[in-house]
CSV table of C-alpha atoms in Angstrom, one decimal:
chain,number,residue,atom,x,y,z
A,227,UNK,CA,0.0,0.0,0.0
A,228,UNK,CA,2.8,2.4,0.9
A,229,UNK,CA,4.5,1.5,-2.5
A,230,UNK,CA,1.4,2.5,-4.4
A,231,UNK,CA,0.9,5.7,-2.4
A,232,UNK,CA,4.5,6.6,-3.3
A,233,UNK,CA,4.4,5.7,-6.9
A,234,UNK,CA,1.1,7.3,-8.0
A,235,UNK,CA,2.2,10.9,-7.2
A,236,UNK,CA,5.6,10.3,-8.8
A,237,UNK,CA,3.9,8.9,-11.9
A,238,UNK,CA,1.6,11.9,-12.2
A,239,UNK,CA,4.4,14.4,-11.8
A,240,UNK,CA,6.5,12.6,-14.4
A,241,UNK,CA,3.5,12.5,-16.8
A,242,UNK,CA,2.8,16.2,-16.3
A,243,UNK,CA,6.5,17.1,-17.0
A,244,UNK,CA,6.6,15.0,-20.2
A,245,UNK,CA,3.4,16.6,-21.4
A,246,UNK,CA,4.8,20.1,-20.8
A,247,UNK,CA,8.2,19.3,-22.4
A,248,UNK,CA,6.5,17.6,-25.4
A,249,UNK,CA,4.1,20.4,-26.2
A,250,UNK,CA,6.3,23.4,-25.2
A,251,UNK,CA,9.1,22.4,-27.5
A,252,UNK,CA,6.7,21.8,-30.4
A,253,UNK,CA,5.2,25.3,-29.7
A,254,UNK,CA,8.7,26.9,-29.6
A,255,UNK,CA,9.6,25.2,-32.9
A,256,UNK,CA,6.3,26.4,-34.4
A,257,UNK,CA,7.2,30.0,-33.5
A,258,UNK,CA,10.7,29.6,-34.9
A,259,UNK,CA,9.4,28.2,-38.2
A,260,UNK,CA,6.8,31.0,-38.5
A,261,UNK,CA,9.6,33.6,-37.8
A,262,UNK,CA,11.8,32.1,-40.5
A,263,UNK,CA,8.9,32.2,-42.9
A,264,UNK,CA,8.3,35.8,-41.8
A,265,UNK,CA,4.7,35.2,-41.0
A,266,UNK,CA,2.8,36.9,-38.1
A,267,UNK,CA,2.0,34.8,-35.1
A,268,UNK,CA,-0.8,35.7,-32.7
A,269,UNK,CA,-0.8,34.8,-29.0
A,270,UNK,CA,2.9,33.8,-29.1
A,271,UNK,CA,3.3,34.5,-25.4
A,272,UNK,CA,0.5,32.1,-24.4
A,273,UNK,CA,2.7,29.1,-25.4
A,274,UNK,CA,4.6,29.6,-22.1
A,275,UNK,CA,1.4,29.0,-20.1
A,276,UNK,CA,2.7,25.5,-19.5
A,277,UNK,CA,-0.2,24.3,-17.4
A,278,UNK,CA,-2.4,24.4,-20.5
A,279,UNK,CA,-0.5,21.4,-21.9
A,280,UNK,CA,-1.4,19.2,-19.0
A,281,UNK,CA,-4.4,17.1,-19.8
A,282,UNK,CA,-6.4,15.8,-16.8
A,283,UNK,CA,-7.5,12.8,-18.8
A,284,UNK,CA,-3.9,12.2,-19.7
A,285,UNK,CA,-2.9,12.2,-16.1
A,286,UNK,CA,-5.6,9.7,-15.3
A,287,UNK,CA,-4.4,7.5,-18.2
A,288,UNK,CA,-0.9,7.8,-16.9
A,289,UNK,CA,-1.8,6.5,-13.5
A,290,UNK,CA,-4.0,3.7,-14.8
A,291,UNK,CA,-2.6,2.7,-18.2
A,292,UNK,CA,0.9,4.4,-18.2
A,293,UNK,CA,0.0,6.1,-21.5
A,294,UNK,CA,-0.1,9.9,-21.1
A,295,UNK,CA,-1.7,12.2,-23.7
A,296,UNK,CA,-1.0,15.9,-23.7
A,297,UNK,CA,-3.2,18.9,-24.7
A,298,UNK,CA,-1.7,20.5,-27.8
A,299,UNK,CA,-1.6,24.3,-28.3
A,300,UNK,CA,-4.1,24.8,-31.1
A,301,UNK,CA,-2.2,26.7,-33.8
A,302,UNK,CA,-3.6,27.3,-37.2
A,303,UNK,CA,-1.2,25.5,-39.5
A,304,UNK,CA,-1.8,25.8,-43.1
A,305,UNK,CA,1.4,24.7,-44.8
A,306,UNK,CA,2.5,21.1,-45.1
A,307,UNK,CA,6.1,21.8,-44.1
A,308,UNK,CA,5.2,23.2,-40.7
A,309,UNK,CA,2.9,20.2,-39.9
A,310,UNK,CA,5.7,17.8,-40.9
A,311,UNK,CA,8.3,19.6,-38.8
A,312,UNK,CA,6.0,19.7,-35.7
A,313,UNK,CA,5.1,16.0,-36.0
A,314,UNK,CA,8.7,14.9,-36.3
A,315,UNK,CA,9.7,17.3,-33.5
A,316,UNK,CA,7.0,15.7,-31.2
A,317,UNK,CA,8.4,12.2,-31.8
A,318,UNK,CA,12.0,13.4,-31.4
A,319,UNK,CA,11.2,15.1,-28.1
A,320,UNK,CA,9.7,11.9,-26.6
A,321,UNK,CA,12.6,9.8,-27.8
A,322,UNK,CA,15.0,12.3,-26.3
A,323,UNK,CA,13.3,12.2,-23.0
A,324,UNK,CA,13.3,8.4,-23.1
A,325,UNK,CA,17.0,8.0,-23.9
A,326,UNK,CA,17.9,10.7,-21.4
A,327,UNK,CA,16.0,8.9,-18.7
A,328,UNK,CA,17.7,5.6,-19.6
A,329,UNK,CA,21.1,7.3,-19.5
A,330,UNK,CA,20.4,8.7,-16.0
A,331,UNK,CA,19.3,5.3,-14.7
A,332,UNK,CA,22.2,3.4,-16.2
A,333,UNK,CA,25.0,5.9,-15.6
A,334,UNK,CA,23.8,8.3,-12.9
A,335,UNK,CA,24.5,11.3,-15.1
A,336,UNK,CA,23.2,14.9,-14.5
A,337,UNK,CA,24.4,14.5,-10.9
A,338,UNK,CA,22.0,11.7,-10.1
A,339,UNK,CA,24.8,9.3,-9.2
A,340,UNK,CA,25.1,11.0,-5.8
A,341,UNK,CA,21.5,10.4,-5.1
A,342,UNK,CA,21.7,6.7,-6.1
A,343,UNK,CA,24.8,6.1,-4.0
A,344,UNK,CA,23.3,7.8,-1.0
A,345,UNK,CA,20.6,5.2,-0.7
A,346,UNK,CA,17.5,5.6,1.5
A,347,UNK,CA,14.2,7.1,0.6
A,348,UNK,CA,15.6,9.9,-1.5
A,349,UNK,CA,17.4,7.5,-3.8
A,350,UNK,CA,14.3,5.4,-4.1
A,351,UNK,CA,12.1,8.4,-5.1
A,352,UNK,CA,14.7,9.7,-7.7
A,353,UNK,CA,15.0,6.2,-9.2
A,354,UNK,CA,11.2,5.7,-9.4
A,355,UNK,CA,10.9,9.1,-11.0
A,356,UNK,CA,13.4,8.4,-13.8
A,357,UNK,CA,11.9,5.0,-14.4
A,358,UNK,CA,8.5,6.6,-14.9
A,359,UNK,CA,10.0,9.2,-17.2
A,360,UNK,CA,11.4,6.4,-19.3
A,361,UNK,CA,8.3,4.3,-19.4
A,362,UNK,CA,5.8,7.1,-19.9
A,363,UNK,CA,7.8,8.9,-22.6
A,364,UNK,CA,8.2,5.7,-24.5
A,365,UNK,CA,4.5,4.7,-24.1
A,366,UNK,CA,3.5,8.3,-25.2
A,367,UNK,CA,5.8,7.9,-28.3
A,368,UNK,CA,4.0,4.7,-29.3
A,369,UNK,CA,0.6,6.2,-28.6
A,370,UNK,CA,1.4,9.2,-30.8
A,371,UNK,CA,1.9,6.8,-33.7
A,372,UNK,CA,-1.9,6.4,-33.8
A,373,UNK,CA,-3.2,8.6,-36.7
A,374,UNK,CA,-5.3,10.8,-34.5
A,375,UNK,CA,-5.6,14.3,-36.1
A,376,UNK,CA,-4.0,16.1,-33.0
A,377,UNK,CA,-1.3,13.5,-32.4
A,378,UNK,CA,2.2,13.7,-33.8
A,379,UNK,CA,1.4,11.1,-36.5
A,380,UNK,CA,-1.6,13.2,-37.5
A,381,UNK,CA,0.7,16.2,-38.0
A,382,UNK,CA,3.1,14.0,-40.1
A,383,UNK,CA,0.2,12.8,-42.3
A,384,UNK,CA,-1.0,16.4,-42.7
A,385,UNK,CA,2.5,17.3,-43.7
A,386,UNK,CA,2.6,14.5,-46.2
A,387,UNK,CA,-0.8,14.8,-47.8
A,388,UNK,CA,-3.8,17.0,-47.2
A,389,UNK,CA,-6.0,14.3,-48.8
A,390,UNK,CA,-4.8,11.6,-46.4
A,391,UNK,CA,-5.2,14.0,-43.5
A,392,UNK,CA,-8.9,14.5,-44.5
A,393,UNK,CA,-9.3,10.7,-44.5
A,394,UNK,CA,-8.1,10.4,-40.9
A,395,UNK,CA,-10.4,13.3,-39.8
A,396,UNK,CA,-13.3,11.5,-41.4
A,397,UNK,CA,-12.3,8.3,-39.6
A,398,UNK,CA,-11.5,10.1,-36.4
A,399,UNK,CA,-14.2,8.4,-34.2
A,400,UNK,CA,-13.1,4.9,-35.4
A,401,UNK,CA,-9.4,5.6,-34.8
A,402,UNK,CA,-10.1,7.0,-31.3
A,403,UNK,CA,-12.2,3.9,-30.6
A,404,UNK,CA,-9.3,1.6,-31.6
A,405,UNK,CA,-7.0,3.8,-29.4
A,406,UNK,CA,-9.4,3.5,-26.4
A,407,UNK,CA,-9.6,-0.3,-26.9
A,408,UNK,CA,-5.8,-0.5,-27.0
A,409,UNK,CA,-5.7,1.3,-23.7
A,410,UNK,CA,-8.4,-0.8,-22.1
A,411,UNK,CA,-6.7,-4.0,-23.0
A,412,UNK,CA,-3.2,-2.7,-22.0
A,413,UNK,CA,-1.9,-3.4,-25.5
A,414,UNK,CA,0.2,-0.2,-25.7
A,415,UNK,CA,2.0,-0.5,-22.4
A,416,UNK,CA,2.4,-4.2,-22.5
A,417,UNK,CA,3.8,-4.0,-26.0
A,418,UNK,CA,6.2,-1.2,-24.9
A,419,UNK,CA,7.5,-3.2,-22.0
A,420,UNK,CA,8.1,-6.2,-24.3
A,421,UNK,CA,9.9,-4.0,-26.8
A,422,UNK,CA,12.0,-2.3,-24.1
A,423,UNK,CA,13.1,-5.6,-22.8
A,424,UNK,CA,14.3,-6.5,-26.3
A,425,UNK,CA,16.1,-3.2,-26.8
A,426,UNK,CA,17.6,-3.0,-23.3
């Protein structure tokens, strides 16, 4: 019981942090791309209201299915290139968080080695936090491969073809139903754990 009481808050904190990192970096890249294109951007300061990226449903899914989903900043993106860049950025951010977490756990980099060596409850909390950072970021990476219009794969498809993007919008309810079923039957997390064991 104590173990669960300890892990749930750590899981939720890790999930919220991943959501913020994922969406904030995408938003910053969006502003940069628009600046390079010399196009006006409205509400550019609102991207730093980081609490807006935290999805309450995503936190619930993190604690129950270990699959967080974030709340994207709704920009109006009309050109294919920007969509493609943002979709790829989203995937790269999640992979970067995953590999950073694995590096911290395996090598104790970023000053974490001192915490791990110290032992006790602090070392336990730090270790659990980085484990959740690794698991949740990887699970979120896999979840974003579903062609939901607001997910990273949806942005990649929009960047590839407007026609294909229209198809996934029309099939949005079916895709979301499949995604929900995958969550209910623990397919995403179970598959991710199996894959991680093969990789690591």
